[in-house]
mmCIF file of C-alpha atoms in Angstrom:
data_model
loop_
_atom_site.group_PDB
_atom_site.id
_atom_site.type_symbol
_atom_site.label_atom_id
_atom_site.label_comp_id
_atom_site.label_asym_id
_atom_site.label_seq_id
_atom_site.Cartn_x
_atom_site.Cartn_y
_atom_site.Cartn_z
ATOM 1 C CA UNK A 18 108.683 -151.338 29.362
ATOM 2 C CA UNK A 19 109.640 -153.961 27.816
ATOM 3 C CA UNK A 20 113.028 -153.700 28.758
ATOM 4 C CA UNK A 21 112.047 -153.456 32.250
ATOM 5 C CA UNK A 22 109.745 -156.874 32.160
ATOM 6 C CA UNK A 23 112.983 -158.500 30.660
ATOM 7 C CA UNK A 24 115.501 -157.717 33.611
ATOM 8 C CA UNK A 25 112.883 -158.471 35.887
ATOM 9 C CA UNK A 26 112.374 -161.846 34.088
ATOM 10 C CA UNK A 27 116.238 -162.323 34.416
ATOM 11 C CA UNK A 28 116.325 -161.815 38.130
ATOM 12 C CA UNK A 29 112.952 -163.832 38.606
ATOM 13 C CA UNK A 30 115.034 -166.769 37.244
ATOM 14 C CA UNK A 31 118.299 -165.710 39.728
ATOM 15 C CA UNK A 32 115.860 -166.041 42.695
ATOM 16 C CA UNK A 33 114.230 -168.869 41.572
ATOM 17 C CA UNK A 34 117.525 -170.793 41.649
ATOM 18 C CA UNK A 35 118.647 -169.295 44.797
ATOM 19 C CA UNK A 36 115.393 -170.338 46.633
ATOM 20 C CA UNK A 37 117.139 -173.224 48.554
ATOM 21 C CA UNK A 38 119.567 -170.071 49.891
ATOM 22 C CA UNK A 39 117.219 -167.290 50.177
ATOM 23 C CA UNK A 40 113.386 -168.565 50.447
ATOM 24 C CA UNK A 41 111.467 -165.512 51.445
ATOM 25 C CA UNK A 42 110.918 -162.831 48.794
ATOM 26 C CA UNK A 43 110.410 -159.054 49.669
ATOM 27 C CA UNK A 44 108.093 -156.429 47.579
ATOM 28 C CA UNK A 45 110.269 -153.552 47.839
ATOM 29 C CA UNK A 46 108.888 -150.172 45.706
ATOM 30 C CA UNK A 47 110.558 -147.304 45.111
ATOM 31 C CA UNK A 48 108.318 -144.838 47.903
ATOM 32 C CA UNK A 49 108.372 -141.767 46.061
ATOM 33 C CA UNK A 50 105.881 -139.378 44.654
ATOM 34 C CA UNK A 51 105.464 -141.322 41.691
ATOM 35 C CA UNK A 52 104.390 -144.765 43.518
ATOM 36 C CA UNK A 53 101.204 -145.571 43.332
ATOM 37 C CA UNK A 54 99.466 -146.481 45.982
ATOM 38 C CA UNK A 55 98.914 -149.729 45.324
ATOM 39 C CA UNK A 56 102.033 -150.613 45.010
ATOM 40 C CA UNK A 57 103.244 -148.661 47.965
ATOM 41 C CA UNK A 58 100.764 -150.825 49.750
ATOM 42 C CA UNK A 59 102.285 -153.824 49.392
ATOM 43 C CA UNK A 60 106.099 -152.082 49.872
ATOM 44 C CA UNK A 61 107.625 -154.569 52.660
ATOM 45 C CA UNK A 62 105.313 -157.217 52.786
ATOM 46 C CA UNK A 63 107.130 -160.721 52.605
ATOM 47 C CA UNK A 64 106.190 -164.112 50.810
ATOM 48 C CA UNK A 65 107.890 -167.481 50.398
ATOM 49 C CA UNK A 66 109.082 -167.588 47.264
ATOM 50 C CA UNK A 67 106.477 -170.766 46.257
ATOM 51 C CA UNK A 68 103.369 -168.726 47.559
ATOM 52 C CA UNK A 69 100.714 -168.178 45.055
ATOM 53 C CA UNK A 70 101.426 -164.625 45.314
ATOM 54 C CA UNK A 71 104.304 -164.474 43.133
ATOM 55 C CA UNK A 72 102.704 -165.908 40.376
ATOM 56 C CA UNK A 73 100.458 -162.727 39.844
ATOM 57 C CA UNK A 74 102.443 -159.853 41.589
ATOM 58 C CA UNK A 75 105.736 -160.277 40.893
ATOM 59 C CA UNK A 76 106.746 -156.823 39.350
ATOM 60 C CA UNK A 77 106.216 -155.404 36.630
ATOM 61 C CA UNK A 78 102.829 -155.042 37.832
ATOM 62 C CA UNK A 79 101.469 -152.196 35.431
ATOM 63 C CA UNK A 80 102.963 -149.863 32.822
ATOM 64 C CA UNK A 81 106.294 -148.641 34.218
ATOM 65 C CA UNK A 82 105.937 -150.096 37.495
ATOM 66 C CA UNK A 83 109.426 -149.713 39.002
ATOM 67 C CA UNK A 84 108.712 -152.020 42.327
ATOM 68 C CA UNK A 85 111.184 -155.529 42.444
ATOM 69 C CA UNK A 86 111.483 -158.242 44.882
ATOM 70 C CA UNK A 87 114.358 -159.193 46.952
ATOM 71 C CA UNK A 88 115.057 -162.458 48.124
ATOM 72 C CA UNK A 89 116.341 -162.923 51.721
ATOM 73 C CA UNK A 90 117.100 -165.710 54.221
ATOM 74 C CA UNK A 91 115.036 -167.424 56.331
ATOM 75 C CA UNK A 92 116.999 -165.650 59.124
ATOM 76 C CA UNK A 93 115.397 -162.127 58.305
ATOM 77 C CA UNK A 94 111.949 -162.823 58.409
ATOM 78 C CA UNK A 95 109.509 -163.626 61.510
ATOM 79 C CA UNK A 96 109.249 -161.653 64.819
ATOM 80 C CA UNK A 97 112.237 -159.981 66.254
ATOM 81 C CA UNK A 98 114.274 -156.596 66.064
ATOM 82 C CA UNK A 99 115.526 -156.482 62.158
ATOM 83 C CA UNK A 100 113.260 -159.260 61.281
ATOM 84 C CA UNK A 101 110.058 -158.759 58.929
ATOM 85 C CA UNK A 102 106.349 -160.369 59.673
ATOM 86 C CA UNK A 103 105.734 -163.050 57.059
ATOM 87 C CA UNK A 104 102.420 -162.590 54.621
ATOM 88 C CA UNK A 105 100.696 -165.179 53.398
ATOM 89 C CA UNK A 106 98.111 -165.407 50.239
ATOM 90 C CA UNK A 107 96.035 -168.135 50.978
ATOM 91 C CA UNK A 108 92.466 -167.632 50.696
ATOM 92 C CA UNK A 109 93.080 -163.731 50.123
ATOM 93 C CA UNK A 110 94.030 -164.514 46.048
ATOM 94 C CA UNK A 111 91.946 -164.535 43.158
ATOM 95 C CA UNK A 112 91.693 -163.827 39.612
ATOM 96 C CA UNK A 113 89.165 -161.401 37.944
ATOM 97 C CA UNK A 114 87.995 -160.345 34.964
ATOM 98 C CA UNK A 115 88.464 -156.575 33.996
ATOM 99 C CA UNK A 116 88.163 -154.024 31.064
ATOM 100 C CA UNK A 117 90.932 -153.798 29.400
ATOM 101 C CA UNK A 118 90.699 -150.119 28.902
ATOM 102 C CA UNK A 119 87.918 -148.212 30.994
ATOM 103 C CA UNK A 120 87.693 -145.152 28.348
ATOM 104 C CA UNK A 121 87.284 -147.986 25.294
ATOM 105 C CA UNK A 122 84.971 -151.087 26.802
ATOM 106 C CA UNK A 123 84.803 -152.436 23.538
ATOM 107 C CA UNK A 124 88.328 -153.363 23.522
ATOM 108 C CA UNK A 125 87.454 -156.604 25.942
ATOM 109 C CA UNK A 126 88.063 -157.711 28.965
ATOM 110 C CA UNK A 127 91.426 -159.461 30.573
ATOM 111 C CA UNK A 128 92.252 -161.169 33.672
ATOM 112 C CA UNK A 129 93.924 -159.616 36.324
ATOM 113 C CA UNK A 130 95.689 -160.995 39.843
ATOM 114 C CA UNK A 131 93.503 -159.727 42.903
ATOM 115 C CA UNK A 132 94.759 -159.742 46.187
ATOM 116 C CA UNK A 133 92.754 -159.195 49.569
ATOM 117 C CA UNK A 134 96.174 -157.059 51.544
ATOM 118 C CA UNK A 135 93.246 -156.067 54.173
ATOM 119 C CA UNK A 136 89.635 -157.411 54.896
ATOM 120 C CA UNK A 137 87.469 -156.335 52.351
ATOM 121 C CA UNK A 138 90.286 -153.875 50.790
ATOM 122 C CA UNK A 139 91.772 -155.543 47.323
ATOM 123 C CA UNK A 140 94.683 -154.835 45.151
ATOM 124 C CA UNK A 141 94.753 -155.777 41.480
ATOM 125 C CA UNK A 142 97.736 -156.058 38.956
ATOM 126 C CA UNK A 143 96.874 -154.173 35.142
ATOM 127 C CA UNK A 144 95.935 -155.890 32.620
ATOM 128 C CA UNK A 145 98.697 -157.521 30.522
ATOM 129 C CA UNK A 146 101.015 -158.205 34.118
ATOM 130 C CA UNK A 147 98.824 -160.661 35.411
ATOM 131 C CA UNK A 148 101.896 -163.337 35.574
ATOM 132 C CA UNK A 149 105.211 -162.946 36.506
ATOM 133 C CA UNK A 150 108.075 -161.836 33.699
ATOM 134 C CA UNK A 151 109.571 -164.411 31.731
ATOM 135 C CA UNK A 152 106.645 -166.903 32.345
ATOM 136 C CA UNK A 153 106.060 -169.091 29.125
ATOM 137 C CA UNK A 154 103.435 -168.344 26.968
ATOM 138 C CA UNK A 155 101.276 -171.255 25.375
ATOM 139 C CA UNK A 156 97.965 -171.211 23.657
ATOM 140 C CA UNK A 157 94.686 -172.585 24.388
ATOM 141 C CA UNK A 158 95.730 -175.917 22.756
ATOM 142 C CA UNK A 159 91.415 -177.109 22.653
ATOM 143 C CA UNK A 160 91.244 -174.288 19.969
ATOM 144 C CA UNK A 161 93.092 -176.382 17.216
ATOM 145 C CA UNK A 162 93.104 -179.668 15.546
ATOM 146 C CA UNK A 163 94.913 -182.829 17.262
ATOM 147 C CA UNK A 164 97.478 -183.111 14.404
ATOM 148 C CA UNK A 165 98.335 -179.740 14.556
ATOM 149 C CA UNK A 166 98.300 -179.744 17.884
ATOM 150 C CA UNK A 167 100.673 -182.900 18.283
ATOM 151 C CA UNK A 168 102.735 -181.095 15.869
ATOM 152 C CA UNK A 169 103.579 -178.388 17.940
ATOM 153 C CA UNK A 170 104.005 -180.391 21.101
ATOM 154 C CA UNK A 171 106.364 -182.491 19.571
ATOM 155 C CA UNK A 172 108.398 -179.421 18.420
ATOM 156 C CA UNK A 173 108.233 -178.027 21.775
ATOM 157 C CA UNK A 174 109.469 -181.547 23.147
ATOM 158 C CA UNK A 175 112.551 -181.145 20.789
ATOM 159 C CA UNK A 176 113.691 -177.313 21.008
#
């Protein structure tokens, strides 16, 4: 898995610098009988590469998710023969909280992406792939005391 989250965090960063090129990303999964539904749900569906969307859905999106995203030009997406409908997040995003593991509550809870594909019908990333691969950790920086906490900003500053 984490080999998988690793290439995908590699070609997260390709697209991200080819955005100027090739704006709109596409969920693609693989449609076999090992999809799950989920994820087969949202096979096809198209984003700009800035929407919100991205930023909890971009695969991996569970454990061995095998769905990716592939970027295309502006010239591909819209209505038309060979062209695909453009989706849009607004006001259909959220994040939740959820159990990390339904069989062992105790374990705590994590927050998950949540996305409304239909009215009143939701799709949720699992926890631990709420953000895309490759995003930069940091912690909660109110936890700790200001001179450690300058500390490691100024180390950050100078990697």
């Amino acid at each position: 898995q984490n080999l998988q989250s690793s290439f995908m965090a590699g070609r997260r960063a390709r697209q991200r610098e080819s955005a100027g090129e090739y704006p709109y990303w596409i969920y693609v999964s693989v449609a076999d009988s090992r999809t799950r539904p989920h994820h087969l749900t949202l096979h096809g569906r198209v984003f700009r590469h800035d929407d919100p969307f991205y930023q909890y859905f971009y695969p991996p999106n569970g454990f061995l998710c095998r769905c990716r995203v592939r970027a295309m030009p502006e010239s591909r997406v819209g209505a038309g023969k060979g062209r695909f409908p453009l989706s849009d997040s607004r006001d259909r995003l959220s994040v939740i909280k959820v159990p990390v593991s339904k069989e062992k509550p105790e374990l705590g809870v994590a927050k998950v992406g949540r996305f409304e594909h239909a009215p009143g019908k939701y799709l949720e990333t699992d926890p631990g792939f709420a953000q895309p691969p490759g995003k930069r950790w940091s912690p909660n920086l109110d936890k700790y005391d200001d001179a450690l906490v300058r500390r490691y900003l100024n180390d950050i500053a100078n990697q």
